[in-house]
XYZ file of C-alpha atoms in Angstrom:
519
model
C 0.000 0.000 0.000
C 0.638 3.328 -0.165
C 2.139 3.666 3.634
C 4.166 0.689 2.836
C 5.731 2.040 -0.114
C 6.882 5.414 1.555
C 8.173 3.283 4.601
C 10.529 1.629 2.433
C 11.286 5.002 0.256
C 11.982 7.399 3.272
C 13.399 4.953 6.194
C 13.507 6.011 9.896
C 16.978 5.212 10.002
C 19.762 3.779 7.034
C 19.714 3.625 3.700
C 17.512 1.557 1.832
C 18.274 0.608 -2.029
C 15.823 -0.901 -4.670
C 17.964 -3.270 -6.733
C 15.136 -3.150 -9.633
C 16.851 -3.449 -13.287
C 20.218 -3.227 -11.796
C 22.692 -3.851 -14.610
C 25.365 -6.785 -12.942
C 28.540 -4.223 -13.388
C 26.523 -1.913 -11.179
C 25.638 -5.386 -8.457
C 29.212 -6.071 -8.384
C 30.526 -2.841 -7.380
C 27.799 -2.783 -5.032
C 28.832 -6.139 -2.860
C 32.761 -4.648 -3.321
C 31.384 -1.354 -1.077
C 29.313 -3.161 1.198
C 32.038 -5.339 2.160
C 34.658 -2.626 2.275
C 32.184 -0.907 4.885
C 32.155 -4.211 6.899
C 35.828 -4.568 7.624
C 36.316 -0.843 8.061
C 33.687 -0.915 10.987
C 35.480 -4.329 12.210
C 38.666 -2.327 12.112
C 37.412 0.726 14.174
C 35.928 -1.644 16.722
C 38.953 -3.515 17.506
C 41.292 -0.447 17.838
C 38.723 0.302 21.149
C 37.173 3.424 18.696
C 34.304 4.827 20.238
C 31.716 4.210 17.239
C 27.936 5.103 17.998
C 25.368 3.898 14.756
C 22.274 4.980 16.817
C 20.175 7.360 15.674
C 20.768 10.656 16.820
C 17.884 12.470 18.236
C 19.201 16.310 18.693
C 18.430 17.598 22.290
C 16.243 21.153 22.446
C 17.779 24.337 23.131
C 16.113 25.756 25.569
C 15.947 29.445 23.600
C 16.860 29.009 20.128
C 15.144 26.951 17.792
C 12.443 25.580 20.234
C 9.112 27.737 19.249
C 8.933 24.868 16.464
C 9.547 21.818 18.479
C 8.027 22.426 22.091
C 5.063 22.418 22.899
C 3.415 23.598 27.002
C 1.329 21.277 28.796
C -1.899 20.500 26.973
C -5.490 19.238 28.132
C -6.895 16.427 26.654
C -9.445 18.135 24.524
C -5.921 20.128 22.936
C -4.413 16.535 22.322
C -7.501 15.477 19.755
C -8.451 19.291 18.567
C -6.582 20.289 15.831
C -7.371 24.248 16.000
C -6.945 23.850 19.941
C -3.225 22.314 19.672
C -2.842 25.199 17.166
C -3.624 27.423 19.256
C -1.664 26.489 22.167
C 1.727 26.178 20.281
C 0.776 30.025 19.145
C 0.766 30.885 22.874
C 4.661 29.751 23.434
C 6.568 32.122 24.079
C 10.096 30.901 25.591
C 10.771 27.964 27.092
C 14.198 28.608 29.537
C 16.141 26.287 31.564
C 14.472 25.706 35.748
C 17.897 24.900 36.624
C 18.150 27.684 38.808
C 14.611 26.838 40.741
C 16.635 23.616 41.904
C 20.354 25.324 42.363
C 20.856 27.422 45.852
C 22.901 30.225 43.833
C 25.586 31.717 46.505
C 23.329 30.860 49.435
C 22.959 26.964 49.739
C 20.125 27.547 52.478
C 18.644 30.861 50.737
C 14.988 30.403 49.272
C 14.741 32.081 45.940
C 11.419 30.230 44.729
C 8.574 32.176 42.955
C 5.745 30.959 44.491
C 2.606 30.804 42.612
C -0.577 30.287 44.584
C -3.379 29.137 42.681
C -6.285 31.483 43.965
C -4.938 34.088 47.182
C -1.268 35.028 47.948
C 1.815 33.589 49.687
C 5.042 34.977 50.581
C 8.582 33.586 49.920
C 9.757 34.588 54.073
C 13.590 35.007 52.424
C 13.119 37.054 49.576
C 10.162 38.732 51.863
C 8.372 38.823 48.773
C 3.769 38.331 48.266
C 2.813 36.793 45.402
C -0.496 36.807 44.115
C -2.664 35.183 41.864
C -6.562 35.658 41.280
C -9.046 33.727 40.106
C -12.540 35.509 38.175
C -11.161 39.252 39.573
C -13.443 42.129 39.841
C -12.610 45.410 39.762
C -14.890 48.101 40.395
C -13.350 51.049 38.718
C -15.926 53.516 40.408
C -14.296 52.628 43.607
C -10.776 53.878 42.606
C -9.969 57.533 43.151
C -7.115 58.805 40.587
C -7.429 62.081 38.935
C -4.970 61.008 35.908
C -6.558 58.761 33.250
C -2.412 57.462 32.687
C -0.639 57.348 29.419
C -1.438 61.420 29.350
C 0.839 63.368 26.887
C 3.947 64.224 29.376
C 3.717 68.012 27.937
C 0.186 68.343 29.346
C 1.124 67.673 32.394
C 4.408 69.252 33.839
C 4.266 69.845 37.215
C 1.457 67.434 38.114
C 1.691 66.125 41.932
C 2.687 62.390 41.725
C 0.722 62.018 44.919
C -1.765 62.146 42.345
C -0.809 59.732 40.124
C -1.038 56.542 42.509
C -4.836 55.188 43.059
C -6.687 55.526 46.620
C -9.296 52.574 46.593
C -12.454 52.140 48.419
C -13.665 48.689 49.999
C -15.208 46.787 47.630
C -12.754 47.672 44.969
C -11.655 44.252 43.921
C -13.544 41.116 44.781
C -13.363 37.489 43.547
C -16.234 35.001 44.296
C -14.171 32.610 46.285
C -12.616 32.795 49.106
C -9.038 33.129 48.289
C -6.341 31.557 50.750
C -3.323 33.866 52.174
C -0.675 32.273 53.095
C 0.977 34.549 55.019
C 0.991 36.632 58.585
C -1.585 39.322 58.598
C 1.274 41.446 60.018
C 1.843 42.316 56.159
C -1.425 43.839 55.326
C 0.151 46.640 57.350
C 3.799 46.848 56.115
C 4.210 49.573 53.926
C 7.162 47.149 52.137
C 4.101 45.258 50.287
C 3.449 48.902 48.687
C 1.018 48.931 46.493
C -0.381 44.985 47.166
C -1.345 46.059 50.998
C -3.885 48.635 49.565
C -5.260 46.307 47.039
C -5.481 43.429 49.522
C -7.330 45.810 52.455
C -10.004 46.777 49.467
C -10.463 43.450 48.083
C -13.836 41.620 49.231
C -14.937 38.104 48.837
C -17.616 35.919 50.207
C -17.340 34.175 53.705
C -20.315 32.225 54.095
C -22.874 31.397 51.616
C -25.365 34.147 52.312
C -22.490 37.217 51.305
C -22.443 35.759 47.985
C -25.911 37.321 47.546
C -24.363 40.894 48.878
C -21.747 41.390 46.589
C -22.189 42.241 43.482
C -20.378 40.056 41.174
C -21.969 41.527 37.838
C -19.849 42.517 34.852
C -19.743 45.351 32.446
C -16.660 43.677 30.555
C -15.414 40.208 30.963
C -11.328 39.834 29.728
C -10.552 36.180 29.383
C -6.817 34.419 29.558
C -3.989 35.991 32.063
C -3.850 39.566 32.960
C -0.880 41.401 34.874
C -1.753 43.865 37.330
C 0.383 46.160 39.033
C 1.264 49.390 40.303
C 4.599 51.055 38.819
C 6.435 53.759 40.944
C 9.350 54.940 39.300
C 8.364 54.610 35.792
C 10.822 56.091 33.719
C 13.804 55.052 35.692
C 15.330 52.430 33.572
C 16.897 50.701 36.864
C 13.677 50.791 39.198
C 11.646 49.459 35.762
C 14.249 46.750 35.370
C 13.190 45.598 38.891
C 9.360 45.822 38.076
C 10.226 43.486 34.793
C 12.525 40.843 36.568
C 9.518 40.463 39.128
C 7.026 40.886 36.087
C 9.270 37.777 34.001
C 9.394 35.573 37.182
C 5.628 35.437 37.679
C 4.578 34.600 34.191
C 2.650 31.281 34.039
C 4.384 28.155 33.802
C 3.292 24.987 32.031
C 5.325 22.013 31.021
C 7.228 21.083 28.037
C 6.278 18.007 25.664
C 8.779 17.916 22.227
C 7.148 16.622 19.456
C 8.431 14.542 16.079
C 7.339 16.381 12.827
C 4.398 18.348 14.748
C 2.568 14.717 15.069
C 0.397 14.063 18.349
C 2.353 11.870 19.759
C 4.170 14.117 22.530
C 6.977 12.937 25.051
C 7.384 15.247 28.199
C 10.374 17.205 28.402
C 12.188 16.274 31.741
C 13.417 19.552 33.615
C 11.730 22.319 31.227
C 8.887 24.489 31.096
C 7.746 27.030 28.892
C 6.361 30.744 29.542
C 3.080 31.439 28.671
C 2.113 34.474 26.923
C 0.257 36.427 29.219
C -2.674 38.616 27.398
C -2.515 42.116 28.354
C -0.873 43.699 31.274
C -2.728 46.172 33.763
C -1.041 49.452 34.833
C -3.139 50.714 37.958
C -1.367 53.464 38.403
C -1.834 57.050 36.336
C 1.218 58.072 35.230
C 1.895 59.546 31.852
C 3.892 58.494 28.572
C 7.176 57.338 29.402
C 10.104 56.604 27.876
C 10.146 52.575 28.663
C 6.429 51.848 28.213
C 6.570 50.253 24.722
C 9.158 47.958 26.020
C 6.467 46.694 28.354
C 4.541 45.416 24.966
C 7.743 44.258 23.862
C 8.480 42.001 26.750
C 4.705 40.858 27.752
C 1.940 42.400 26.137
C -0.199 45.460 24.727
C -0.536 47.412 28.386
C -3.645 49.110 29.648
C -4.295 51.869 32.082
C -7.279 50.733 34.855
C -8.842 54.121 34.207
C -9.292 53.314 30.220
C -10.759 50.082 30.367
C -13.938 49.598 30.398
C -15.558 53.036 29.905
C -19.506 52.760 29.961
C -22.430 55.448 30.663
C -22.983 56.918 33.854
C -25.492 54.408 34.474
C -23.866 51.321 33.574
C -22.050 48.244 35.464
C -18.257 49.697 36.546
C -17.523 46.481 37.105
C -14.495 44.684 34.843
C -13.783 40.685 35.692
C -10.272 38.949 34.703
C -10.270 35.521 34.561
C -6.834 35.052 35.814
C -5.272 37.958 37.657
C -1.244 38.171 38.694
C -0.093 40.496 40.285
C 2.761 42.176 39.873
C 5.484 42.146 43.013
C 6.842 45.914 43.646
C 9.838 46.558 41.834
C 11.048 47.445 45.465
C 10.816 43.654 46.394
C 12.546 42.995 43.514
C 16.144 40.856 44.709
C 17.616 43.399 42.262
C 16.990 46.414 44.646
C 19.481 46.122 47.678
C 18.955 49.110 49.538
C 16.592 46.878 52.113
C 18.571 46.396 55.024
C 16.219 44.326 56.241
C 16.705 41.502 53.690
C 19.771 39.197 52.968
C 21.907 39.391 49.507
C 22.206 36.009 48.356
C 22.973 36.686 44.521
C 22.018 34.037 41.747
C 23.555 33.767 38.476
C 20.870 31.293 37.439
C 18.144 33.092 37.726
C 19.582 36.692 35.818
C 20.520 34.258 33.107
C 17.134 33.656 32.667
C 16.000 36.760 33.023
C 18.286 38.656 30.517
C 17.783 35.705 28.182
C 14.198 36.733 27.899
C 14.898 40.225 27.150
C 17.375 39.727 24.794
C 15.208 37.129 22.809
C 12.065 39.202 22.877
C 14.028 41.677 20.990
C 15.596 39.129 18.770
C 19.392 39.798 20.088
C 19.565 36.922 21.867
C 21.566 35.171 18.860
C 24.161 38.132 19.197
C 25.608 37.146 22.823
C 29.350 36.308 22.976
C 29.842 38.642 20.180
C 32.014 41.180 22.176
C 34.355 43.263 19.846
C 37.421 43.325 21.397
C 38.853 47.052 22.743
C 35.114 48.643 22.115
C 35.022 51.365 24.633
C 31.007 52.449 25.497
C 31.169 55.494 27.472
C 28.286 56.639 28.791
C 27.329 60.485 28.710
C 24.790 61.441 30.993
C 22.326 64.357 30.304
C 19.237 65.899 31.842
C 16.134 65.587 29.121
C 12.492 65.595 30.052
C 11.448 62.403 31.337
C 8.047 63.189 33.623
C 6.170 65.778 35.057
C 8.147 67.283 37.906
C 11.741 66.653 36.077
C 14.121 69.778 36.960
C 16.684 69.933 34.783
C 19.392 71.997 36.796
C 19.386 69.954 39.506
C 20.276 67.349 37.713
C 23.623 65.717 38.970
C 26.032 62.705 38.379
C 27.198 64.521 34.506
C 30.413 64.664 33.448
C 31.892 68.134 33.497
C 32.466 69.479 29.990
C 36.216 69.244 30.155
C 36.696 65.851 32.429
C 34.821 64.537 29.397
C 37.139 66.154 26.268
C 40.088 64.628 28.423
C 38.954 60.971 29.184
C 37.230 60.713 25.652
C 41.061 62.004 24.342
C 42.677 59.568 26.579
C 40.800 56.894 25.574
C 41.034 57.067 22.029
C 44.115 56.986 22.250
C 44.684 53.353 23.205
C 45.982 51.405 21.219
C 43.504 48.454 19.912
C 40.430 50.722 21.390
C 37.622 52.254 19.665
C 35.607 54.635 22.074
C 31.300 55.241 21.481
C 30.269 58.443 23.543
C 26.890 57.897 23.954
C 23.730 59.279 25.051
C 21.246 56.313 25.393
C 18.325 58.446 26.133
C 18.608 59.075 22.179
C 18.417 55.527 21.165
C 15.719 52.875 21.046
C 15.633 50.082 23.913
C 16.752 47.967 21.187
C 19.298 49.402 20.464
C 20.789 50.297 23.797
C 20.866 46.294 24.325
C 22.700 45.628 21.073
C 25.338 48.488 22.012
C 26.326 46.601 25.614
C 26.277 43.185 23.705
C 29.125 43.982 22.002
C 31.394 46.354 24.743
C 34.429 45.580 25.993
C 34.083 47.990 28.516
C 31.265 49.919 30.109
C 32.420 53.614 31.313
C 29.704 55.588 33.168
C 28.664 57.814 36.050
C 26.779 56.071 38.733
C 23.485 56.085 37.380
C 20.482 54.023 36.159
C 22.092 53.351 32.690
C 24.533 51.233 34.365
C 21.879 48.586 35.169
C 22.287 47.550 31.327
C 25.458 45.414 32.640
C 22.615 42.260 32.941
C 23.323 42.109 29.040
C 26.793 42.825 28.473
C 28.843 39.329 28.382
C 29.937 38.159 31.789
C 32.824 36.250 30.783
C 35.069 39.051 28.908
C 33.395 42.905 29.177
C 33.666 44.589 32.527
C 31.700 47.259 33.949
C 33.477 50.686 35.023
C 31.299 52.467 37.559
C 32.376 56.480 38.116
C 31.140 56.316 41.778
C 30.633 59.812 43.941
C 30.642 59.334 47.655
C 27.533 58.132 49.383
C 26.112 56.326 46.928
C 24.636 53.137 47.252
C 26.103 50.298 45.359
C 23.735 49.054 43.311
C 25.560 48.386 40.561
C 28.355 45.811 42.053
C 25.423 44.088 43.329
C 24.192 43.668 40.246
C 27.161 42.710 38.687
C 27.312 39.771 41.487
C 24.166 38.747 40.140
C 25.406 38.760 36.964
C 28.961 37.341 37.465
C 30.966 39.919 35.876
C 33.700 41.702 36.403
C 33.313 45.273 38.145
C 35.435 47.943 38.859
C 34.892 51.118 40.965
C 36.770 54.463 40.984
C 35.029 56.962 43.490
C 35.059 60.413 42.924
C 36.398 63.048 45.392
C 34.113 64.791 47.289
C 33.864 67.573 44.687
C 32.912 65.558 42.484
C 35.208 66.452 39.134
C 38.045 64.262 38.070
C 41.594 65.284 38.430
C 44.549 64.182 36.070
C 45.425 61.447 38.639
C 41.966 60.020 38.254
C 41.613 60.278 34.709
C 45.263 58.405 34.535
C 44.253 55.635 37.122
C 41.262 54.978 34.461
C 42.911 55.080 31.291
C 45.785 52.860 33.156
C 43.084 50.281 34.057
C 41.301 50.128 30.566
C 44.813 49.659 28.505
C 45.648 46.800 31.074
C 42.159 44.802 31.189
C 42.124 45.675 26.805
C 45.425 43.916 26.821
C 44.624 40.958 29.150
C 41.092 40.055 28.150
C-alpha cells in the first residue's frame, strides 16, 4: 500500500536501495562497497574506537530553535483538537532552563522560589516577597480615586503632583467570588514594604459564608478572558527601578510544562526539567502616570498594556464592574532581589536566575543570537544628560554629569589606546533595542553612577567589565548587580567635589589599557 511504499522510500533510520533493473557491473561494485564498509567498521571496533550507529535524536535548546519543536502542557481536549493544539503552540513564548529553581545560587540555604498560589497570595519569608494570583477578579473602577486617566501626553502635564498619580481605593474595589487563601501573617497587610499589594489586599472583598455571595455584586460590564498582569509602577521612567518591576514581572509569568514533538505529530513525550512561559494577554497598569520613555518595552516584553482608568468606559449608568479571569499580580519593583537598599533583607545573589532573566529580554528583541559577540577594545562610554522624562523633572538639579572638560580629556585619553575604539553615547537618544545591542558587544562599560549602568545584565559576563564612576555616598547598586550577573566590576570613586583630576583620569585610562590587553 501506499504507507508501505513510503516506509521503504523514506526509512527512519539507514539507507535503503531498490535493486530493480540493476545492470550486474553496477551489483558487483555494489557487494565490493558493502564489504569494504564491513571490515572498516570491524577495524574501528577492535582499535577500542568509540563508534555510535544509533540514531541521533538532537536535544532542544532551551531558547533558540524551540518555538517549532516544544510544545506547554496540553489538556486532553488540545491533544484530539486540531485548532486547539494550534492554538496552544501560538501561545509559546520561551521555554528557559528551571535549573536555577533547583540550584541554591551563593546561598545553599537561601529560598529564591517564585511561588505561585493558585487562587490568594503567599510569601517567599527570604526574599520577603507576596505573590499573588486571582481567580474571576473584579474590579470596580468607580471605587478607585485617581485624577490622571495614565498614558497622558507628558507636555500636558508638567508639574502634576505624583501624589496624584497613585490610586486611593475604596472597599469593595476588587472582589473574587471565592474565598481566596493567604498564606501569610496578617502582620503584612500593614507593612508599607508590600506597597502597592497592601492597599489592594485591604479593598479586596470576597464571600465568607454562603449568604455574602448574595451581597456582593459580582456583575460585569466587561469580561477579559486568559492571564492579565496587574500592578502598580512607581518609578516609571527610571530604567533601573523598571528593570526591577520586569525581573519580578518575568518571574511570575505562568508556567506549564514542556512536551517535544516529532514532525508536529500528536504523539508528545514530556520534556524532563523544562517548562515554557506562557504568553500572558494584556498587562494592567493601575497606576496614572503619563507616557514614558520605557512603556513600549512593556509590549515588547509581555503584552499590549492598559491603564485601569481606560478600560472599560460605559455610561454613567452602567455596570463599573471589569472581571479577569486570571489575575497576577505584579510584586513591587522594590521587592525585587535586584533592589538592595533593604537592610532588612539578605543578599544572596544568583547567576541562574539573571541568566534567565536577561535571556528573555534579549530574545524578545531578537538579540539573543548576538551574545558572545564582544568586539574586542570597544570602549562604550556613557554620557549622561538631563532631558524631560516626567512631570516634575528639573533639569538643573540634575547631577552625576560629566563636566564638559573631564569629558574632552577621558574621551582624548581613551582614544588613544591602542587596539580601542571609544562610542560616547547618550542612550536616552536611542531605542531600547538598540541600547541592548550596544552593551552586547562592549568591551568595557564607562559611566557615572546612574540608572544606565543597570544595562550590565546584558553585556557578556565572561570578557566585558563594567566601570562604575562612583561619587561618595552612593549606594552600590551596581556591584550588586554585577554579582548577580557574574561579571567583572570595577569602581573608581570620585572626590568629594565631584570632578576628576589628572590622577583620576590616569588611574582609568591605566586600568582600561591593562584589562584591553589581558582580556
Amino acid at each position: 500500500n501506499d504507507e508501505e511504499r513510503a516506509r521503504r522510500r523514506h526509512p527512519r533510520h539507514g539507507v535503503i536501495l531498490t535493486l530493480r533493473s540493476v545492470s550486474p557491473i553496477r551489483m558487483f561494485l555494489l557487494v565490493i562497497i558493502s564489504a569494504g564498509a564491513s571490515v572498516w567498521v570491524a577495524t574501528m571496533a577492535q582499535l577500542d574506537l568509540e563508534l555510535d550507529l544509533s540514531p541521533k535524536i538532537k536535544e532542544p535548546e532551551p531558547l533558540q530553535g524551540t518555538r517549532k519543536m516544544i510544545r506547554t502542557d496540553r489538556s486532553e481536549q488540545d491533544r484530539t483538537d486540531p485548532k486547539s493544539a494550534t492554538e496552544s503552540k501560538q501561545s509559546l513564548n520561551i521555554c528557559p532552563p528551571s535549573e536555577w529553581e533547583k540550584n541554591p545560587g551563593s546561598c545553599p540555604d537561601f529560598d529564591h522560589s517564585i511561588k505561585r498560589p493558585r487562587h490568594g497570595c503567599q510569601v517567599n519569608e527570604d526574599t520577603k516577597t507576596v505573590f499573588c494570583t486571582f481567580d474571576n477578579l473584579r474590579i470596580d473602577t468607580q471605587k478607585i480615586r485617581m485624577k490622571p486617566k495614565g498614558g497622558e501626553v507628558l507636555s500636558t502635564v508638567m508639574g502634576q503632583a505624583e501624589e496624584s498619580e497613585y490610586p486611593k481605593y475604596q472597599q469593595g474595589a476588587f472582589s473574587v467570588p471565592t474565598a481566596p487563601t493567604h498564606k501569610f501573617p496578617n502582620e503584612y497587610l500593614n507593612n508599607k514594604g508590600m506597597h502597592y499589594l497592601a492597599d489592594v489586599l485591604n479593598a479586596m472583598q470576597y464571600p465568607t459564608t454562603n449568604d455574602d455571595k448574595g451581597q456582593l455584586d459580582f456583575s460585569c460590564q466587561q469580561t477579559y478572558p486568559g492571564t492579565t498582569l496587574f500592578l502598580t509602577r512607581y518609578e516609571y521612567v527610571n530604567v533601573f527601578h523598571t528593570m526591577t518591576d520586569w525581573w519580578n514581572a518575568f518571574f511570575v509569568l505562568p508556567r506549564k510544562k514542556a512536551y517535544i514533538s516529532e514532525n508536529n505529530n500528536q504523539n508528545t513525550t514530556l520534556v524532563d526539567g523544562m517548562e515554557c512561559i506562557e504568553k500572558v494577554n494584556r498587562v494592567v497598569f493601575l497606576d496614572g502616570h503619563p507616557q514614558g520613555s520605557l512603556d513600549p518595552t512593556w509590549e515588547s516584553l509581555f503584552a499590549k498594556y492598559h491603564f485601569i482608568q481606560h478600560m472599560g468606559v460605559g455610561g454613567s449608568n452602567s455596570s463599573s464592574g471589569l472581571c479577569f479571569e486570571q489575575a497576577i499580580f505584579v510584586p513591587p519593583g522594590y521587592k525585587s532581589p535586584l533592589f538592595n537598599n533593604d537592610p532588612s533583607r539578605r543578599r544572596c545573589p544568583h547567576k541562574g536566575m539573571t541568566k534567565a532573566f536577561s535571556d528573555f529580554v534579549l530574545e524578545q528583541h531578537n538579540l539573543l543570537h548576538n551574545k558572545g559577540k564582544v568586539i574586542k577594545g570597544n570602549i562604550v562610554l556613557i554620557d549622561r544628560h538631563p532631558f524631560i522624562s516626567h512631570p516634575r523633572i528639573k533639569l538643573e538639579n540634575f547631577e552625576r554629569k560629566f563636566k564638559a572638560s573631564d569629558l574632552e580629556k577621558l574621551q582624548k585619553r581613551l582614544a588613544s589606546i591602542p587596539g580601542a575604539t571609544l562610542q560616547v553615547v547618550r542612550l536616552e537618544k536611542l531605542s531600547f533595542r538598540e541600547q541592548l545591542a550596544l552593551m552586547q558587544e562592549s568591551h568595557i562599560v564607562i559611566g557615572m553612577h546612574g540608572a544606565a549602568l543597570t544595562h550590565l545584565l546584558f553585556m557578556d559576563e565572561n570578557r566585558s567589565q563594567l566601570i562604575e564612576l562612583m561619587p561618595r555616598n552612593r549606594v552600590d547598586f551596581f556591584q550588586s548587580l554585577s554579582e548577580w550577573k557574574g561579571m567583572n566590576y570595577k569602581r573608581f570613586t570620585l572626590d568629594s567635589s565631584g570632578q576628576m583630576n589628572e590622577k583620576f583620569i590616569d588611574d582609568v585610562v591605566r586600568h582600561v589599557e591593562k584589562y584591553i590587553w589581558e582580556n
